[in-house]
XYZ file of C-alpha atoms in Angstrom:
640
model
C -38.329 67.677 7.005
C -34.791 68.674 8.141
C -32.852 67.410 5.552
C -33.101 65.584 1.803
C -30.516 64.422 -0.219
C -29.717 62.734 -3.359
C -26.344 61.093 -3.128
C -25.306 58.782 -6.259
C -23.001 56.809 -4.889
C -21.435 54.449 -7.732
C -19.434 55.287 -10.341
C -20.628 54.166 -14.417
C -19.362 51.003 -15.301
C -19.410 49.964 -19.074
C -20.622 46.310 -19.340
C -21.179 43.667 -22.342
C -18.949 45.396 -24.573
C -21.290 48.698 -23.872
C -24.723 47.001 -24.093
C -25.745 48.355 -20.625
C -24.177 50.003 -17.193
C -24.964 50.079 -13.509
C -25.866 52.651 -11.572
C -27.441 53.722 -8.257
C -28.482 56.229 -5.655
C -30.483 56.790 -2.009
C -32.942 59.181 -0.595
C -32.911 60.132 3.081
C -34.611 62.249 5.464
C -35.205 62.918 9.362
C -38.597 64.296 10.235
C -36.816 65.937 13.350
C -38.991 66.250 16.649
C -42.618 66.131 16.127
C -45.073 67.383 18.675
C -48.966 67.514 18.983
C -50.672 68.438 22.426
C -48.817 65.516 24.633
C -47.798 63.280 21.899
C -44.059 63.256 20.268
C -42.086 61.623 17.347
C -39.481 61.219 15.159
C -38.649 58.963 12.312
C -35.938 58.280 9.962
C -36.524 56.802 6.556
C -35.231 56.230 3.035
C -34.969 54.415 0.081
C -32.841 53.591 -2.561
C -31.851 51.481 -5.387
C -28.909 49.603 -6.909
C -29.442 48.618 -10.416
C -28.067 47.504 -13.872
C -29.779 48.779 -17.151
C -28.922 47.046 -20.352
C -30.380 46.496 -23.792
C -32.465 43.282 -24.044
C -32.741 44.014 -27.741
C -36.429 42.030 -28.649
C -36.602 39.971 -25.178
C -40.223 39.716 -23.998
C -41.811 38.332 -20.204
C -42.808 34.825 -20.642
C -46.458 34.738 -22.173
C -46.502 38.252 -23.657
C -44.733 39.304 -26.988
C -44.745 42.895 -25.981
C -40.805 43.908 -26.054
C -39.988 44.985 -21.956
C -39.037 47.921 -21.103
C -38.135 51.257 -22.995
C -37.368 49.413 -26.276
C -35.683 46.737 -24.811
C -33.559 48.694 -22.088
C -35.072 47.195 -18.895
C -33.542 47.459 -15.080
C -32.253 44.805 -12.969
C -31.225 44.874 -9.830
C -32.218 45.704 -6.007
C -33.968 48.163 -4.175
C -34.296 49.117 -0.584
C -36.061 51.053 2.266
C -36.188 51.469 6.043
C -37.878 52.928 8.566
C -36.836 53.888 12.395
C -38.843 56.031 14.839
C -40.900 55.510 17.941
C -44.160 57.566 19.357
C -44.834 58.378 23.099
C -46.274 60.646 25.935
C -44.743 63.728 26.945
C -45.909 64.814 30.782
C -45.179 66.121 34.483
C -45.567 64.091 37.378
C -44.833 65.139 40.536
C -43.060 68.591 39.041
C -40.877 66.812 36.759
C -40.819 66.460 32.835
C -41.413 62.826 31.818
C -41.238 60.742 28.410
C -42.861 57.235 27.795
C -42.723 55.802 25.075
C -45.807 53.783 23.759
C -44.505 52.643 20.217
C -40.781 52.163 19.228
C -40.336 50.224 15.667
C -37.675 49.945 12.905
C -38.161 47.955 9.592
C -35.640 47.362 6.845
C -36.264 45.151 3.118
C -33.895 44.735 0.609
C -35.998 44.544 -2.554
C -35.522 42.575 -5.775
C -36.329 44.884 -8.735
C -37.228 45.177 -12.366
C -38.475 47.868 -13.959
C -40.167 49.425 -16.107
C -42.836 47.711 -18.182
C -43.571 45.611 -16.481
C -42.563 46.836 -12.541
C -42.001 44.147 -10.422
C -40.598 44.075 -6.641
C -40.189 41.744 -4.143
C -39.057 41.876 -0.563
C -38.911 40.299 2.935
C -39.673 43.365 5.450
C -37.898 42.408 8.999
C -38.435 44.578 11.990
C -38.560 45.056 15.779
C -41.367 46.611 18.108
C -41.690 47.770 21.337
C -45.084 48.546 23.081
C -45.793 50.218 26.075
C -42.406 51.175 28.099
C -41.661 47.447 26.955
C -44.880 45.344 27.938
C -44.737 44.322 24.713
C -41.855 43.609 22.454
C -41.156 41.363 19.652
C -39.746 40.657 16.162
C -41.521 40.458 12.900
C -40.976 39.290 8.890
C -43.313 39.119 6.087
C -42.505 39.284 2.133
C -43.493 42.129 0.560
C -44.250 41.784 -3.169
C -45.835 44.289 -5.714
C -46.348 44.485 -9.803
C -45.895 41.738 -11.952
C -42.802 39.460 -12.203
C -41.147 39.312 -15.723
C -39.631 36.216 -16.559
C -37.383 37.672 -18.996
C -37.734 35.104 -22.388
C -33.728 35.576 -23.975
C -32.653 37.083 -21.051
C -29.976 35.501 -18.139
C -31.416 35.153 -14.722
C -28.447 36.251 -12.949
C -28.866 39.774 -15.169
C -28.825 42.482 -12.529
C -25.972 40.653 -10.631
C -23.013 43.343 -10.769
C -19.811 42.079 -9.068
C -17.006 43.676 -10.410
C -17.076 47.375 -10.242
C -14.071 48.540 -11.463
C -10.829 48.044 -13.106
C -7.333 49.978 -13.119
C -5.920 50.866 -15.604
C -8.858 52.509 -17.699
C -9.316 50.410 -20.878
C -7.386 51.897 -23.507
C -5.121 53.681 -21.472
C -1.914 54.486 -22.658
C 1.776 55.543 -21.649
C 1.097 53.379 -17.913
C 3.465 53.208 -15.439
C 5.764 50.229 -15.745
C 5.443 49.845 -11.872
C 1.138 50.242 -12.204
C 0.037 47.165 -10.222
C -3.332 45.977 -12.313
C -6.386 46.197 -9.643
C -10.122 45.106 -9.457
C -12.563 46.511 -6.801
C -15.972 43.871 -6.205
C -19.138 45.597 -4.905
C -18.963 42.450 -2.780
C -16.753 40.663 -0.743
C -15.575 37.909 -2.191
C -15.200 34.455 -0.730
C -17.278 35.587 2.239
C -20.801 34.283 2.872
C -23.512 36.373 2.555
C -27.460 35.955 2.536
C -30.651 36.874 0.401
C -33.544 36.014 1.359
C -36.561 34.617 -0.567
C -40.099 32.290 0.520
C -37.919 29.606 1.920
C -35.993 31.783 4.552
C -32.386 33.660 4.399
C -30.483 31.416 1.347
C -26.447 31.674 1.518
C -24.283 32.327 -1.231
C -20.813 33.627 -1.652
C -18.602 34.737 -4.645
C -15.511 32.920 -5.876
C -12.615 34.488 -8.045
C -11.589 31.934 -10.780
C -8.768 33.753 -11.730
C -7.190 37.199 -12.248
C -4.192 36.696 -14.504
C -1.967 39.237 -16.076
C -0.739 39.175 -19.898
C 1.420 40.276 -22.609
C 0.923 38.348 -26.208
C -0.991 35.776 -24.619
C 1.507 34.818 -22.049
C 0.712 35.193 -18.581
C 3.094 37.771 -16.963
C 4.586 36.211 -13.381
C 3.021 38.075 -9.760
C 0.973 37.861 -6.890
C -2.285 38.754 -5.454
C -2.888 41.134 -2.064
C -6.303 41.667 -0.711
C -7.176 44.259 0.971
C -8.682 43.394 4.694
C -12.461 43.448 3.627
C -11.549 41.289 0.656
C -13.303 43.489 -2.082
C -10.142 44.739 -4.005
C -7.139 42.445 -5.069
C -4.234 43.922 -6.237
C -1.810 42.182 -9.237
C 1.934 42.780 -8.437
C 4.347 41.666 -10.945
C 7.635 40.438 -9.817
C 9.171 41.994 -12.086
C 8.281 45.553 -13.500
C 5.995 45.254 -16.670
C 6.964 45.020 -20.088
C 7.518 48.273 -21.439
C 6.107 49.702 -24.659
C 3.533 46.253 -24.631
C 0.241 45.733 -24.924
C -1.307 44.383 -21.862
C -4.362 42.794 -21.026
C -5.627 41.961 -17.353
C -8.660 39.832 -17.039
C -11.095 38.341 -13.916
C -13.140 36.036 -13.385
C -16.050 35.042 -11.193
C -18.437 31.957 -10.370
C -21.007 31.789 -7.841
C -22.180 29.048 -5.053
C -25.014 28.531 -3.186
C -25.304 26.587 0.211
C -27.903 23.913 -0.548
C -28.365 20.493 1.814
C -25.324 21.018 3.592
C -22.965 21.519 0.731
C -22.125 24.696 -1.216
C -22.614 23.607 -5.093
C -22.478 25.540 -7.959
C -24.978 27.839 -9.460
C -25.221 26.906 -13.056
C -27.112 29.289 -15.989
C -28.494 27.688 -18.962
C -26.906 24.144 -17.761
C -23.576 26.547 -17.713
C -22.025 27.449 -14.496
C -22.863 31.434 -14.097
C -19.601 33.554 -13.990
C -18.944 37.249 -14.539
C -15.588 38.605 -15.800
C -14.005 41.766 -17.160
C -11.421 42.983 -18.523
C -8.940 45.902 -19.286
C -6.151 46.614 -22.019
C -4.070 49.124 -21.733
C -0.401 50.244 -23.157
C 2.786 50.798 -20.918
C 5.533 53.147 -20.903
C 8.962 53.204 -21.080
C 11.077 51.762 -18.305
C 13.425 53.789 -16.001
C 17.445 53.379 -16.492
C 17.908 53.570 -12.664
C 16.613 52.148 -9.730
C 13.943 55.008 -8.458
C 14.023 54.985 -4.618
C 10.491 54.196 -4.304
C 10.647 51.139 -6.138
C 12.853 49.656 -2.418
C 11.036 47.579 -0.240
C 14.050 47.559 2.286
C 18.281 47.782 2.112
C 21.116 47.510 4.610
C 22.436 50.192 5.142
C 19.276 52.259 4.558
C 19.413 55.764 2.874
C 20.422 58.735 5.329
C 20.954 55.941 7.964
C 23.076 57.884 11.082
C 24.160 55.189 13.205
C 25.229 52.285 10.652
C 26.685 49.374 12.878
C 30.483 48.898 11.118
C 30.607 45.172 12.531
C 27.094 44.148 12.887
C 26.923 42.259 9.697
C 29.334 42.028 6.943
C 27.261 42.343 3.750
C 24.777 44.836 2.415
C 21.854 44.625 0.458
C 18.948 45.894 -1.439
C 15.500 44.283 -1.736
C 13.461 45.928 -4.543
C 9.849 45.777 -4.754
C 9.560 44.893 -8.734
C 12.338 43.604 -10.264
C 14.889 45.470 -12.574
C 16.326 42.602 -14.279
C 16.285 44.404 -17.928
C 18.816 46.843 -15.937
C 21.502 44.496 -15.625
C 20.496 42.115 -18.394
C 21.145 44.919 -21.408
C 24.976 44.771 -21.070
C 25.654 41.365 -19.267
C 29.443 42.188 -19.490
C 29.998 45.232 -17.832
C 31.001 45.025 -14.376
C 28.726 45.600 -11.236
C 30.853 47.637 -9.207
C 29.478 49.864 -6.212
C 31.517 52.535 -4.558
C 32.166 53.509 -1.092
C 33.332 57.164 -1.170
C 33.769 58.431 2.463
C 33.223 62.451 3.467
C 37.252 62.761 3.385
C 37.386 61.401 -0.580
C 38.417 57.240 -0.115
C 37.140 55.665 -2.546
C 36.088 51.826 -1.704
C 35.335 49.531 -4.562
C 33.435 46.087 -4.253
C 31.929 43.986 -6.722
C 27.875 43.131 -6.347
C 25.182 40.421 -7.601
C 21.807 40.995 -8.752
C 19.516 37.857 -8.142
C 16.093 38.568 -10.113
C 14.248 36.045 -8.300
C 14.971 37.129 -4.918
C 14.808 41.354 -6.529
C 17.886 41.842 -4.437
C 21.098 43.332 -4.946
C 24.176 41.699 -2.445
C 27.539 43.381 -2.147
C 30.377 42.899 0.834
C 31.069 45.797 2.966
C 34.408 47.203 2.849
C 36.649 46.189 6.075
C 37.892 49.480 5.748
C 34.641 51.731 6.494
C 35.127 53.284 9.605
C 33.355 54.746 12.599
C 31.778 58.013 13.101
C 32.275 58.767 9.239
C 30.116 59.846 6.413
C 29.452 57.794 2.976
C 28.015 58.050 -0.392
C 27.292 55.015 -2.043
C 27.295 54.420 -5.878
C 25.695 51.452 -7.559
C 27.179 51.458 -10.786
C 27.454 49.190 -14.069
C 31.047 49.948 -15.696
C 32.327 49.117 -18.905
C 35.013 46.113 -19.027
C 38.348 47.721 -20.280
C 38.403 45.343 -23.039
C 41.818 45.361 -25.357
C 40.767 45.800 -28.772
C 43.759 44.023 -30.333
C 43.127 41.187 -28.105
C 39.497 40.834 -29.434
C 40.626 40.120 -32.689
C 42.135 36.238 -34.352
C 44.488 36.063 -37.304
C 44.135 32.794 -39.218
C 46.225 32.041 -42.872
C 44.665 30.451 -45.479
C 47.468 29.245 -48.094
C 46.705 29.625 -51.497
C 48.400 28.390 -55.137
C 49.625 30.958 -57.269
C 51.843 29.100 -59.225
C 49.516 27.868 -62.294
C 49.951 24.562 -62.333
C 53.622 24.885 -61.488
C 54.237 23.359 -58.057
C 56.096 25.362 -55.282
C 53.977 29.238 -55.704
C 52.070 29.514 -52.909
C 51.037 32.649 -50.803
C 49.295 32.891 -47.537
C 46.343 35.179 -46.892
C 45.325 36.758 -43.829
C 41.798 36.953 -42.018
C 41.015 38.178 -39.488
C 38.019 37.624 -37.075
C 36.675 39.698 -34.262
C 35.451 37.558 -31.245
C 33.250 39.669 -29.513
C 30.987 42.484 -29.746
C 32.693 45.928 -28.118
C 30.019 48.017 -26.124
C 31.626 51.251 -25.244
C 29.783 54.044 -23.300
C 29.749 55.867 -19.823
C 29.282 54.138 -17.086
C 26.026 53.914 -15.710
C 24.907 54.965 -12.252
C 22.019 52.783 -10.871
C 21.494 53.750 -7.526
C 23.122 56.512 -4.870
C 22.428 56.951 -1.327
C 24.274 58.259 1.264
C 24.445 56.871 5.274
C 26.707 57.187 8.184
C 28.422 55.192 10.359
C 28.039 54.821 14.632
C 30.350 55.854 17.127
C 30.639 51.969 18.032
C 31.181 49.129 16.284
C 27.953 47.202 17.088
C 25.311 47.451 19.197
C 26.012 45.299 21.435
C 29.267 47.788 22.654
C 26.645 50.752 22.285
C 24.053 49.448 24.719
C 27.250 47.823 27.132
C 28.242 51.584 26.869
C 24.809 53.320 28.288
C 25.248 53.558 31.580
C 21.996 54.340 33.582
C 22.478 58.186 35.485
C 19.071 58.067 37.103
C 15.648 56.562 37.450
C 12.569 58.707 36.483
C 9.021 58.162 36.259
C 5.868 59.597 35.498
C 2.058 58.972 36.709
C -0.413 57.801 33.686
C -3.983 57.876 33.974
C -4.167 57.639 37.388
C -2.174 57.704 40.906
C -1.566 54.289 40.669
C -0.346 53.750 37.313
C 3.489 54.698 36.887
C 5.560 54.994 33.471
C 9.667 54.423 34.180
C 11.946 56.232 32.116
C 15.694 56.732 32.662
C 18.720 59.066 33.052
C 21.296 58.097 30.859
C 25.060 59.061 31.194
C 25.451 61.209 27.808
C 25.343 58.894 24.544
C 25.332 58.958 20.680
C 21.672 59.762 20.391
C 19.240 56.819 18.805
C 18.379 57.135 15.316
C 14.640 57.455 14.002
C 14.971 54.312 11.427
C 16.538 52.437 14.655
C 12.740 53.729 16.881
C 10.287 53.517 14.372
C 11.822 52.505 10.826
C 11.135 54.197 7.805
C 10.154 53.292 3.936
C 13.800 51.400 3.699
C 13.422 49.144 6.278
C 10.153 47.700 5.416
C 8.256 50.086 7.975
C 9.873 48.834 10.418
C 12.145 49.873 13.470
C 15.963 48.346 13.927
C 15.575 47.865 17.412
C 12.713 46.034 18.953
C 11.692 46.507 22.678
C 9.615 43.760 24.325
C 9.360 43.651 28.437
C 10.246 40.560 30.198
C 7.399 40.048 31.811
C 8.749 38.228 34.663
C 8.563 40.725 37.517
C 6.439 39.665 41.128
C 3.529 42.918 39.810
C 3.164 41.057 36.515
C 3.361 37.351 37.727
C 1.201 37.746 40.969
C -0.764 40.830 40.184
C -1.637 41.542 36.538
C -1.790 38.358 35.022
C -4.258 36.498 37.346
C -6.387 39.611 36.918
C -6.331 40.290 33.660
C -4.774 37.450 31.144
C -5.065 34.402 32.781
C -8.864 34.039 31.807
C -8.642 35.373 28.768
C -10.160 35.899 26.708
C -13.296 36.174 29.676
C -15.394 33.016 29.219
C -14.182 33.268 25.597
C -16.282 36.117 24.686
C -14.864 39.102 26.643
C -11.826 40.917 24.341
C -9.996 44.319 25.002
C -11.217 46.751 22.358
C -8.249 48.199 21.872
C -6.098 47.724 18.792
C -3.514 44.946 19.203
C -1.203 44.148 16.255
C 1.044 46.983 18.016
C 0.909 46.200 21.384
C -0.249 42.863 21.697
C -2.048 40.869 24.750
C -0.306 41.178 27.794
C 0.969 43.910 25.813
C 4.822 43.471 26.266
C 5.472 45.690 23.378
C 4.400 48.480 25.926
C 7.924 49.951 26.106
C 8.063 52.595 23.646
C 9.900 55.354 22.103
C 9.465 58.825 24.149
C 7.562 61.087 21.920
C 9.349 64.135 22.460
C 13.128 61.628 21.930
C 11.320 61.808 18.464
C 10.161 65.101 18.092
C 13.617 66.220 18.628
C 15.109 63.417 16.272
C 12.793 64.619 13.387
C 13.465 68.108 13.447
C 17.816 67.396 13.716
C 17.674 68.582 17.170
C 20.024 66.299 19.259
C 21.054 68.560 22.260
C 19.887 67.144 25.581
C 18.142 63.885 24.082
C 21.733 62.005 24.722
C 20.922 62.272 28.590
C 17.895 60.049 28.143
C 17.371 56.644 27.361
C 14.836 56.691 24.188
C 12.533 53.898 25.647
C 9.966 54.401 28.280
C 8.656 51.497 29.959
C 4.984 51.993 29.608
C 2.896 48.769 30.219
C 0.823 50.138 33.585
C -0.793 52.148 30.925
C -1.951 49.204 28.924
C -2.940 47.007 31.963
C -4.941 49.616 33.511
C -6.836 50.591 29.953
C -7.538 46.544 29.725
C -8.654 46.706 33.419
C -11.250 49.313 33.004
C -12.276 47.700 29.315
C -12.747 44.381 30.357
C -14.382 45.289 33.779
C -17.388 47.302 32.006
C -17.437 44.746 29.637
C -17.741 42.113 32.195
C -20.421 43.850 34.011
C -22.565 44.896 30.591
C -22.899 41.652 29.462
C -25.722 38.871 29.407
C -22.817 37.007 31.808
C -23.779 35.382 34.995
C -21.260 37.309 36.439
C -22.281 37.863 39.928
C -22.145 34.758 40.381
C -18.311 34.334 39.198
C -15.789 34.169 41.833
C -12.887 34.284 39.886
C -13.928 37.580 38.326
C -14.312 39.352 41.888
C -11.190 41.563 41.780
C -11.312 42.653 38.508
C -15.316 43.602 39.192
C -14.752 44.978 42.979
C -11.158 45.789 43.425
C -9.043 48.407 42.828
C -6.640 48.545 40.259
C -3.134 47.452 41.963
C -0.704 49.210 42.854
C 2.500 49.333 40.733
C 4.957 47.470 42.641
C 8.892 48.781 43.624
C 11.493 46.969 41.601
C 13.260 46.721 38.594
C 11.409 45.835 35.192
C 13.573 44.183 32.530
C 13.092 45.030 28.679
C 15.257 43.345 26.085
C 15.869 45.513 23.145
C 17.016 43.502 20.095
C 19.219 44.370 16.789
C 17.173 43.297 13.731
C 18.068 44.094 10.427
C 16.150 44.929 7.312
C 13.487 42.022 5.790
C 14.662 39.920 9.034
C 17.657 39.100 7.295
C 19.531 38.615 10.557
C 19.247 39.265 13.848
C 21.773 41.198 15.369
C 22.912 41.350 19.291
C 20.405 41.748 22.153
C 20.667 43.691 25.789
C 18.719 43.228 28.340
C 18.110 46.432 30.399
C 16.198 47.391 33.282
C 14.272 50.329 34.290
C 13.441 51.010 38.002
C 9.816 51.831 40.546
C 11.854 54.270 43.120
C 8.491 54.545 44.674
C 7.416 52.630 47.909
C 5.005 50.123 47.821
């Protein structure tokens, strides 16, 4: 044996109010190369189990009044085991080391399991064998059952069934975040189909979430859900931040369906339909009396922007990710004033809204801001200069003095305050700083980039060709402008797509690659695509070094280069060689398949002399607007 381990691999979940938990853990081992006289080996097995204990209290198995298991604590839940290996013939023939294999096999069961007193598993053991260099091959599957079943009398028959693992916050925490988003991780995917199998063959089933709601006092707290790609943990996010100082509770809830005559229907338990849920209670914290930077999902201008457009849109904003509405709420009279202070000491003042349902904060820039300056920006609430003579009324109330004698009268004086008077400091919400471009928009910066020279370089072969270009010397890009940052959602100002409507593409590339595609609707690149997509005309990128530079506050000779290089041979010739060995892999006819003879026997072509537009486009923050466009156009100098 090479190797042994015992890995527990699940964390201890408290269940029914502490009545039981789940638990579980695998074996493994190689036996490494085996060899006796000619004969060799080697296997690979293991086994493991997946379980739920919990207190039955006096349940017994139908027939028997003997309590099950260790005083009533009895395990429920799955168990499995494979083994993979093959056996064969070690020799010489003709001076040369040979290996046959006479036996190659692999089985796998899931097991049903309950345990102990009585023990009781069942199984359906599925394999694959392979006899004799192949002369024999096939598949097998036979149930495997041992002990004696317990049909648990007072028990559930869906005990054992663990869906929800986990829950976040802990129960009872306390002092939580305000921004904590409430989460649930499943130890199965939910609302995706899955199979067991049992005497009648592999039976579907998949897992539905009833609900996952959110609460203070009984009164469901307003958010969303977000899954995570394999659909096992969903994520609560409260539009607004949660109540601080509250009690909160967060609670799921699952129900399960079977597939059965064509229809998924219900499982039911005790003429009940079966459901799981869980959940948590836990205490926040106080709230923060600013804006903290990481609670901004994206703003215009963002913070430490260098090359803020002046003219490219006239308003600015910030989109938070949980709203702040108690921020502005708690002294509705004060003014929301935010100030422009440049590096020289103006001061610009403008006026701002707060809309809670949007989370966004909306203010007009200042016509004044100018180019090629610094700024530190100041959202503030101020307190309104309020007169305190003028918040008070004088009324007269006349009164008789006289005693019955007519003619004595005297007036009295109240007086009555109208409003409350909040007086304080002002208080500072948010402060970032930017500064502003050289030009006015960027439509006048990319009219003033003047190509110098065209450059290129080869890529993964002779034939495939990335173009940069020589710029006459230019206020360098910016890094949120490239790639984006955390304040502009991830995402870069500038977006470069090619125009894919040069003679190479149209007459070349496309009938090779994309025109069938995806090949025979099977065929895909394996590459990842969200970034560069299929034809991948997001293949003009940012130089890597243009960045390197840009992170480190080196700017020197980057303002000779155009940031973009124009990079899309790389991409065609990847999918080219992917698709190709793909092609020729498969179970595909594909000999016979004229129309995929150049991409099977040809060579990959030749990148083409020309010019090869890219249109870069303005976009601001959260898509609010897009700003200008420029089309520009990088240049082959090489001979065809």
């Amino acid at each position: 044996v090479d190797a042994a381990k015992l890995d527990y691999t699940r964390d201890i979940n408290l269940l029914d109010a502490g009545k039981g938990l789940a638990f579980g853990a695998h074996w493994s081992m190689t036996t490494g190369d085996i060899r006796f006289l000619i004969f060799y080996a080697r296997f690979d097995a293991g086994i493991g189990f997946d379980i739920m204990l919990k207190d039955y209290g006096d349940a017994h198995c139908k027939g028997s009044s003997e309590q099950i298991g260790l005083n009533g604590w009895y395990a429920n839940g799955q168990a499995y085991a494979y083994l993979q290996g093959q056996i064969g013939l070690k020799f010489k023939l003709f001076g040369k080391k040979k290996k046959i294999v006479i036996f190659a096999g692999g089985g796998a069961v899931l097991m049903q399991a309950r345990l102990p007193n009585p023990v009781w598993l069942r199984g359906y053991l599925a394999g694959k064998y392979n006899l004799l260099g192949g002369l024999i091959k096939g598949r097998f599957r036979f149930k495997v059952e041992l002990g004696d079943k317990c049909e648990i009398v007072g028990g559930s028959a869906l005990d054992g069934i663990v869906v929800i693992g986990d829950m976040t916050p802990k129960e009872a925490a306390s002092d939580v975040d305000v921004f904590a988003a409430p989460q649930v991780a499943f130890n199965l995917q939910i609302n995706k189909v899955f199979e067991l199998p049992d005497d009648t063959g592999d039976r579907k089933y998949k897992i539905l979430m009833d609900t996952f709601e959110v609460t203070k006092d009984g009164q469901p707290i307003v958010g969303e859900l977000e899954w995570n790609n394999s659909n096992d943990i969903a994520v609560f996010y409260s539009h607004e931040i949660l109540p601080p100082k509250s009690n909160i509770k967060a609670y799921v809830q699952l129900h399960f369906e079977e597939f059965i005559n064509g229809k998924w229907e219900t499982i039911m338990d005790d003429g009940k339909i079966a459901t799981e849920s869980k959940e948590i209670n836990f205490t926040t914290g106080t709230a923060p009396e600013t804006i903290p930077l990481n609670n901004i999902a994206y703003m215009y201008p963002t913070v430490d922007q260098k090359n803020f457009f002046i003219k490219e849109y006239d308003k600015g904003y910030v989109n938070l990710k949980r709203g702040q509405s108690y921020l502005f709420d708690a002294v509705p009279t004060w003014d929301k004033t935010i100030t422009i202070t440049s590096n020289a000491g103006e001061i610009l003042t403008k006026g701002y809204s707060y809309n809670p349902a949007a989370r966004q904060i909306v203010f007009s820039l200042p016509k004044e801001i100018a180019t090629e300056t610094d700024y530190a920006v100041s959202v503030k609430l101020v307190p309104d200069q309020m007169d305190t003579d003028s918040n008070v009324t004088d009324t007269y109330v006349s009164k008789d003095v006289g005693e019955g004698e007519s003619g004595n009268e005297v007036e009295v004086r109240s007086r009555q305050l109208e409003d409350v008077i909040i007086k304080g400091d002002e208080r500072e919400l948010l402060t970032f700083e930017f500064a502003t471009s050289t030009y006015e928009t960027f439509d006048k910066k990319m009219n003033a980039m003047k190509n110098r020279k065209d450059l290129y370089e080869h890529v993964t072969h002779p034939y495939g060709l990335t173009l940069l270009t020589g710029i006459d010397p230019l206020e360098p890009f910016d890094l949120v402008e490239l790639v984006g940052n955390k304040y502009s959602g991830n995402a870069p100002l500038i977006i470069a797509r090619a125009i894919p409507d040069n003679s190479y593409y149209q007459n070349q590339i496309y009938p090779l690659l994309y025109e069938n595609y995806p090949i025979e609707g099977e065929i895909s690149v394996s590459r990842e695509t969200d970034r560069v997509g299929i034809p991948p005309v997001e293949g003009v990128e940012p130089m890597s070094w243009y960045l390197t530079y840009l992170e480190n506050d080196y700017t020197g000779e980057i303002s000779d280069y155009n940031p973009y290089r124009y990079n899309l041979t790389h991409y065609y010739h990847q999918d080219y060689e992917d698709l190709r060995y793909q092609l020729v892999s498969s179970d595909l006819p594909w000999e016979s398949m004229t129309r995929y003879k150049k991409l099977i026997i040809d060579p990959f072509p030749l990148m083409k002399k020309g010019k090869y537009k890219t249109k870069l486009q303005y976009v601001l923050p959260g898509q609010v607007k897009n700003g200008g466009d420029k089309t520009i156009k990088f240049t082959n100098p090489l001979y065809d």
